[in-house]
């Protein structure tokens, strides 16, 4: 029996039936599957997510409280103040955040994530965030998440007390590849914040960017390192090479590789919400996005991303309607 058949058979028993994620060497096999096996991989990944996560798709809106001017040097990011990228530094006020949360809730989203381009929050940002979370909770029926960089133990406690129910901090890539992507802080610093977040009882959201030049082995390594966090959510981005960043000239990831990666991440983390984040329009197009949603993905970000335009919100909602994928409803959140 050829090897490719056996890894999908193994995954069927181990992941679909028993709910146990694949390990690194098994994921490398998945990432090396030939193109003709991609439909079978997508089908299996879809069955896994239906069985272990349920039918619903979680919709999230994100808003940037502070955009641009970040002191870090993440080579993919146009918000770094260290590169010549065209993203300007902008701050929003509380009223604008509440209005954005209202608009997001109207789309059917249950999750609203407040993001800031910083290494970690200073006191001004922490105060503003606490005020914003309180104002949104008073006026809008939506869960509030946050993503404002590395946190101290005190800051983690403050955010948990303020009512932030989920915290995003991406590991970004495999530990072994991280030094080629970021030099101003370490992968371990990122993981430490995630440890504190879990300890404080907030849901852990951590993912990263695929197609930055990592090998398939490193892609598998990354999936396993994320699985070790036992995250509630893993956002997957595909590199969208931004002008002015060190990765501006990197090629786009092949759509087949992106689909294999989606399948692999689902088979590594059968119980985790896996979210389409940035770059999917470029890498996968509309057809590939549909394949992803029927191949292991169970959450999306609607509207625009932090520094690039996504598809109009209506297009995404229409796509889920067409695929007959029900949206998660707030009162069903466990
Ligand atoms: S990814 Fe985050 S920490 Fe890195 S440069 Fe961009 S905003 Fe700053």
XYZ file of C-alpha atoms and ligand atoms in Angstrom, residues 70-74 76-81 83 116-119 172 182 185 190, ligand 1:
28
model
C 5.737 49.458 16.337
C 9.340 49.243 17.636
C 9.665 45.531 16.743
C 11.105 44.183 13.480
C 8.801 41.281 12.489
C 6.436 40.399 7.463
C 4.777 43.334 9.206
C 4.020 46.698 7.664
C 3.256 48.126 11.117
C 6.884 48.036 12.185
C 8.273 51.549 12.565
C 10.824 49.656 7.854
C -2.587 47.375 18.959
C 0.771 47.436 17.166
C 3.056 47.500 20.181
C 5.703 45.312 21.778
C 4.109 33.515 14.335
C 12.127 38.568 14.234
C 12.378 39.686 20.773
C 5.908 35.128 23.163
S 3.818 41.779 14.235
Fe 3.197 42.975 16.050
S 5.117 43.128 17.274
Fe 5.731 42.568 15.186
S 6.166 44.531 14.137
Fe 4.025 43.994 13.677
S 2.822 45.040 15.249
Fe 4.946 45.003 15.968
